[in-house]
Amino acid sequence: MSYPENLEGSIVPRTFKSGYVVLSYCISYVGSWTTLELISRRTSMHGVSNWLILAAASVSMGGIATWCMHYIGNQAIVLANGKSDAQIKYSLGFTILSFFITILMSFIAFVTVGSDVSSLIRVFLGGILNSFGILGMHYLGQAGISNYECSYEVYWIIGAVILSFIACFTGLSKFFLFRLSWKSSWWKRATCAAIISAGISAIHWLSSIGTLYRLQEASLKPRDRYFQVFTIVVISVLSTLACLILLGLGIIAQRNKNKSIKTAQQLVLAIATFNYEGKILVNPTGSLPVKKITDAWLEQASNYFLD
């Protein structure tokens, strides 16, 4: 009888692979940073483009920073001294459900916070909802482990809940309350993302340390291996997509910065027109009608006039 079969019905020993621990944090960081970069480009709660940005940010936070981090992190867990047929395998239903639950909770949290707000109450509620999404995803994912019965030590769960809220509230409050002043400070958004991803990772590992695995079935069928490979492929694709989004946003930001520098050197003539009610009229983009006169203006003399 093999070693894992002797352990069926027993709590198995557990170790962690440091490489996967680091990789899981990096994935969470990329997802968190992508989320903040996307949200920083929202202008209001109205318009199709703003809702699409919100949806993309929810996928980035819930799908990449949380869900991908969880399953890559679980790859770091080595059970039963590394016996191949006693490693974690997952139920497809719970895995898919956990993916959509965390995205939905992130979406609700961002809608609750709103756009360009300075309300601590809304940020507080958003932090609670987002932390519930992270915790819900983790324990739904754990419920999807089909060959182990997981039991949890209460004080570790309490610690994870407290840390979850602190991390979400701290990260979201710093970002949303100072969002306007951070528009040109990418490193501040990156630092804020590091705080959020550190919180998400700490929640996962606190919960994992407080989890006991009781072996139910010592077998890992080929289809289970295929499912694990499929999960890793999905995570890799989502993470790569997040990196490409970050790269694209960085290129766009640099291009806009160069455009702003060039525009600042131009001399333009603006016209202010008022209607009979005394209200100023603007063009469809919300700005005053302007006419560029020259690409660059260097003052040469006080009596210099344009024709």
Coordinates of C-alpha atoms in Angstrom, one line a residue:
M1 CA 0.0 0.0 0.0
S2 CA 1.4 3.4 -1.0
Y3 CA 2.2 6.2 1.5
P4 CA -0.7 8.5 0.5
E5 CA -3.2 5.6 0.9
N6 CA -2.0 5.1 4.5
L7 CA -2.8 8.8 5.1
E8 CA -6.4 8.6 3.8
G9 CA -8.6 10.1 6.5
S10 CA -5.6 11.7 8.2
I11 CA -4.3 15.3 8.3
V12 CA -1.3 15.3 6.0
P13 CA 2.0 17.3 6.5
R14 CA 2.4 20.5 4.5
T15 CA 5.3 22.6 3.2
F16 CA 5.5 25.5 0.8
K17 CA 7.6 26.3 -2.3
S18 CA 9.1 29.8 -2.0
G19 CA 9.2 30.3 -5.7
Y20 CA 5.5 30.0 -6.1
V21 CA 5.0 32.3 -3.1
V22 CA 7.0 35.0 -4.8
L23 CA 5.3 34.4 -8.2
S24 CA 1.8 34.6 -6.6
Y25 CA 2.7 38.0 -5.1
C26 CA 4.0 39.3 -8.5
I27 CA 0.8 38.3 -10.2
S28 CA -1.3 39.9 -7.6
Y29 CA 0.8 43.1 -7.9
V30 CA 0.4 43.2 -11.6
G31 CA -3.3 42.8 -11.3
S32 CA -3.6 45.5 -8.6
W33 CA -1.5 48.0 -10.5
T34 CA -3.5 47.4 -13.7
T35 CA -6.7 47.9 -11.7
L36 CA -5.5 51.3 -10.4
E37 CA -4.3 52.4 -13.8
L38 CA -7.6 51.6 -15.3
I39 CA -9.7 53.3 -12.6
S40 CA -7.5 56.4 -12.8
R41 CA -8.8 56.8 -16.3
R42 CA -12.4 56.9 -15.4
T43 CA -14.0 60.4 -15.7
S44 CA -17.5 59.7 -14.2
M45 CA -20.1 57.1 -13.5
H46 CA -21.8 57.8 -16.8
G47 CA -21.0 56.7 -20.4
V48 CA -20.3 53.3 -21.9
S49 CA -16.5 53.8 -21.9
N50 CA -16.5 54.5 -18.2
W51 CA -18.5 51.3 -17.4
L52 CA -16.2 49.3 -19.7
I53 CA -13.2 50.6 -17.8
L54 CA -14.9 49.7 -14.5
A55 CA -15.7 46.2 -15.7
A56 CA -12.1 45.7 -16.9
A57 CA -10.8 47.0 -13.5
S58 CA -13.1 44.5 -11.8
V59 CA -11.7 41.6 -13.8
S60 CA -8.2 42.8 -13.1
M61 CA -8.7 43.1 -9.4
G62 CA -10.9 40.0 -8.9
G63 CA -9.7 37.8 -11.7
I64 CA -6.0 38.5 -11.6
A65 CA -5.0 40.1 -8.3
T66 CA -7.1 37.7 -6.3
W67 CA -8.2 34.6 -8.2
C68 CA -4.9 34.1 -10.2
M69 CA -2.9 34.8 -7.1
H70 CA -4.9 32.2 -5.1
Y71 CA -4.4 29.3 -7.6
I72 CA -0.7 30.1 -8.2
G73 CA -0.3 30.4 -4.5
N74 CA -1.9 27.0 -4.0
Q75 CA 0.7 25.6 -6.3
A76 CA 3.2 26.4 -3.6
I77 CA 1.5 24.1 -1.1
V78 CA 3.2 20.7 -1.1
L79 CA 1.2 18.0 0.8
A80 CA 2.1 14.5 2.0
N81 CA 5.8 15.1 1.4
G82 CA 5.3 15.7 -2.3
K83 CA 3.6 12.5 -3.3
S84 CA 2.2 13.2 -6.7
D85 CA -1.1 11.4 -6.2
A86 CA -1.8 13.3 -2.9
Q87 CA -1.6 16.8 -4.2
I88 CA -4.5 19.2 -4.4
K89 CA -7.1 18.8 -7.1
Y90 CA -10.1 21.0 -7.8
S91 CA -13.7 20.9 -8.6
L92 CA -14.5 22.7 -11.8
G93 CA -17.8 24.2 -10.6
F94 CA -16.4 25.8 -7.4
T95 CA -13.3 27.1 -9.4
I96 CA -15.5 28.9 -11.9
L97 CA -17.9 30.2 -9.3
S98 CA -15.0 31.6 -7.2
F99 CA -13.7 33.4 -10.4
F100 CA -17.0 35.2 -11.0
I101 CA -17.8 35.9 -7.4
T102 CA -14.6 37.9 -6.7
I103 CA -15.1 39.9 -10.0
L104 CA -18.7 40.7 -9.0
M105 CA -17.7 41.8 -5.5
S106 CA -14.9 44.0 -6.9
F107 CA -17.4 45.5 -9.4
I108 CA -19.9 46.3 -6.6
A109 CA -17.1 47.7 -4.4
F110 CA -15.9 50.1 -7.2
V111 CA -19.5 51.2 -7.9
T112 CA -20.1 51.8 -4.2
V113 CA -17.0 54.0 -4.0
G114 CA -17.9 55.9 -7.2
S115 CA -15.8 58.3 -9.1
D116 CA -13.8 61.3 -7.8
V117 CA -15.1 60.9 -4.3
S118 CA -13.8 62.2 -1.0
S119 CA -16.3 60.3 1.2
L120 CA -14.6 58.1 3.7
I121 CA -18.0 56.3 4.3
R122 CA -18.2 55.2 0.6
V123 CA -14.5 54.1 0.6
F124 CA -15.1 52.3 3.9
L125 CA -18.1 50.4 2.4
G126 CA -16.1 49.7 -0.8
G127 CA -13.2 48.3 1.3
I128 CA -15.6 46.0 3.2
L129 CA -17.2 44.7 0.0
N130 CA -13.8 44.2 -1.7
S131 CA -12.4 42.3 1.4
F132 CA -15.5 40.1 1.4
G133 CA -14.8 39.4 -2.2
I134 CA -11.2 38.3 -1.5
L135 CA -12.2 36.2 1.5
G136 CA -15.2 34.7 -0.3
M137 CA -13.0 33.8 -3.3
H138 CA -10.4 32.2 -1.1
Y139 CA -12.8 29.9 0.9
L140 CA -14.9 29.1 -2.2
G141 CA -11.7 28.1 -3.9
Q142 CA -10.8 26.0 -0.9
A143 CA -14.3 24.4 -0.9
G144 CA -13.5 23.4 -4.5
I145 CA -10.6 21.1 -3.3
S146 CA -12.1 17.7 -4.1
N147 CA -9.6 15.3 -2.6
Y148 CA -9.2 16.9 0.8
E149 CA -11.4 18.0 3.6
C150 CA -10.2 21.4 4.8
S151 CA -10.6 22.5 8.4
Y152 CA -9.7 25.9 9.7
E153 CA -8.3 27.3 12.9
V154 CA -10.6 30.1 14.0
Y155 CA -7.9 32.6 15.1
W156 CA -6.2 32.4 11.7
I157 CA -9.6 33.2 10.0
I158 CA -10.2 36.1 12.3
G159 CA -6.7 37.4 11.5
A160 CA -7.3 37.0 7.8
V161 CA -10.7 38.9 8.0
I162 CA -9.1 41.8 10.0
L163 CA -6.1 42.0 7.6
S164 CA -8.4 41.8 4.6
F165 CA -10.3 44.9 5.6
I166 CA -7.2 46.9 6.7
A167 CA -5.5 46.1 3.4
C168 CA -8.5 46.9 1.2
F169 CA -9.4 50.1 3.1
T170 CA -5.9 51.4 3.3
G171 CA -5.1 50.8 -0.4
L172 CA -8.5 52.0 -1.7
S173 CA -8.6 55.0 0.6
K174 CA -5.2 56.2 -0.4
F175 CA -6.0 55.8 -4.1
F176 CA -9.5 57.2 -4.2
L177 CA -9.0 60.1 -1.8
F178 CA -5.8 61.2 -3.5
R179 CA -6.6 60.1 -7.0
L180 CA -6.7 63.5 -8.6
S181 CA -3.3 64.5 -7.2
W182 CA -1.8 61.2 -8.3
K183 CA -2.7 61.5 -12.0
S184 CA 0.8 62.3 -13.0
S185 CA 2.5 60.2 -10.3
W186 CA 2.7 56.6 -11.6
W187 CA 5.0 55.6 -8.8
K188 CA 2.4 56.5 -6.1
R189 CA -0.2 54.3 -7.9
A190 CA 2.5 51.6 -8.1
T191 CA 3.2 51.9 -4.3
C192 CA -0.6 51.8 -3.6
A193 CA -0.8 48.6 -5.7
A194 CA 2.0 47.1 -3.7
I195 CA 0.1 47.7 -0.5
I196 CA -3.1 46.1 -1.9
S197 CA -1.3 43.1 -3.3
A198 CA 0.7 42.6 -0.1
G199 CA -2.6 42.6 1.8
I200 CA -4.2 40.1 -0.7
S201 CA -1.2 37.8 -0.4
A202 CA -1.0 38.1 3.3
I203 CA -4.7 37.1 3.5
H204 CA -4.1 34.1 1.4
W205 CA -1.1 32.9 3.4
L206 CA -2.7 33.6 6.8
S207 CA -5.6 31.5 5.7
S208 CA -3.4 28.8 4.2
I209 CA -1.3 28.5 7.4
G210 CA -4.5 28.1 9.4
T211 CA -5.8 25.4 7.1
L212 CA -5.5 21.7 7.9
Y213 CA -5.8 19.2 5.0
R214 CA -7.4 15.8 5.7
L215 CA -6.8 13.4 2.8
Q216 CA -10.0 11.9 1.4
E217 CA -8.9 10.3 -1.9
A218 CA -5.2 9.5 -2.8
S219 CA -5.5 9.7 -6.5
L220 CA -4.8 12.2 -9.2
K221 CA -6.3 11.2 -12.5
P222 CA -5.0 12.4 -15.8
R223 CA -8.1 14.7 -16.3
D224 CA -7.2 16.3 -12.9
R225 CA -3.7 17.1 -14.2
Y226 CA -5.2 18.5 -17.4
F227 CA -7.5 20.8 -15.3
Q228 CA -4.5 22.0 -13.3
V229 CA -2.6 22.8 -16.5
F230 CA -5.7 24.5 -17.9
T231 CA -5.9 26.7 -14.8
I232 CA -2.3 27.7 -15.0
V233 CA -2.7 28.5 -18.7
V234 CA -5.7 30.8 -17.9
I235 CA -3.7 32.5 -15.2
S236 CA -0.8 33.0 -17.5
V237 CA -3.0 34.5 -20.2
L238 CA -4.7 36.9 -17.8
S239 CA -1.4 37.9 -16.3
T240 CA 0.1 38.5 -19.7
L241 CA -2.9 40.5 -20.7
A242 CA -2.6 42.7 -17.6
C243 CA 1.1 43.3 -18.4
L244 CA 0.2 44.3 -22.0
I245 CA -2.5 46.7 -20.6
L246 CA 0.0 48.3 -18.3
L247 CA 2.5 48.6 -21.2
G248 CA -0.2 50.1 -23.4
L249 CA -1.4 52.6 -20.7
G250 CA 2.2 53.6 -20.1
I251 CA 2.8 54.3 -23.8
I252 CA -0.5 56.3 -24.0
A253 CA 0.5 58.3 -20.9
Q254 CA 3.9 59.2 -22.3
R255 CA 2.3 60.2 -25.6
N256 CA -0.2 62.4 -23.8
K257 CA 2.6 63.9 -21.8
N258 CA 4.6 64.7 -24.9
K259 CA 1.4 66.2 -26.5
S260 CA 0.8 68.3 -23.4
I261 CA 4.4 69.6 -23.5
K262 CA 4.0 70.5 -27.2
T263 CA 0.6 72.1 -26.6
A264 CA 2.0 74.2 -23.8
Q265 CA 4.4 75.9 -26.3
Q266 CA 1.6 76.8 -28.7
L267 CA -0.1 80.2 -28.8
V268 CA -3.9 79.9 -29.2
L269 CA -6.8 82.2 -29.2
A270 CA -9.9 81.3 -27.2
I271 CA -13.4 82.7 -27.6
A272 CA -15.9 82.9 -24.8
T273 CA -19.5 83.1 -26.0
F274 CA -22.5 83.5 -23.7
N275 CA -26.2 82.9 -24.4
Y276 CA -29.1 85.2 -23.4
E277 CA -29.2 83.6 -19.9
G278 CA -25.6 84.5 -19.3
K279 CA -24.3 80.9 -19.5
I280 CA -21.1 80.2 -21.3
L281 CA -21.2 78.1 -24.4
V282 CA -18.7 75.3 -25.0
N283 CA -18.1 72.8 -27.8
P284 CA -19.2 69.1 -27.6
T285 CA -16.0 68.2 -25.8
G286 CA -16.8 70.6 -23.0
S287 CA -14.0 73.2 -23.8
L288 CA -14.0 76.7 -25.2
P289 CA -13.5 77.1 -29.0
V290 CA -9.9 77.7 -29.6
K291 CA -7.8 78.5 -32.7
K292 CA -4.1 77.7 -32.9
I293 CA -2.1 80.7 -34.0
T294 CA 1.5 79.3 -33.9
D295 CA 3.2 76.2 -32.7
A296 CA 5.8 78.1 -30.6
W297 CA 5.9 81.6 -29.2
L298 CA 9.0 83.4 -28.2
E299 CA 8.5 86.9 -27.0
Q300 CA 10.9 89.2 -28.8
A301 CA 9.9 92.7 -27.9
S302 CA 7.2 94.5 -26.0
N303 CA 5.9 96.1 -29.2
Y304 CA 5.7 92.9 -31.2
F305 CA 2.2 92.2 -32.5
L306 CA 0.7 89.4 -34.5
D307 CA -0.9 90.2 -37.8

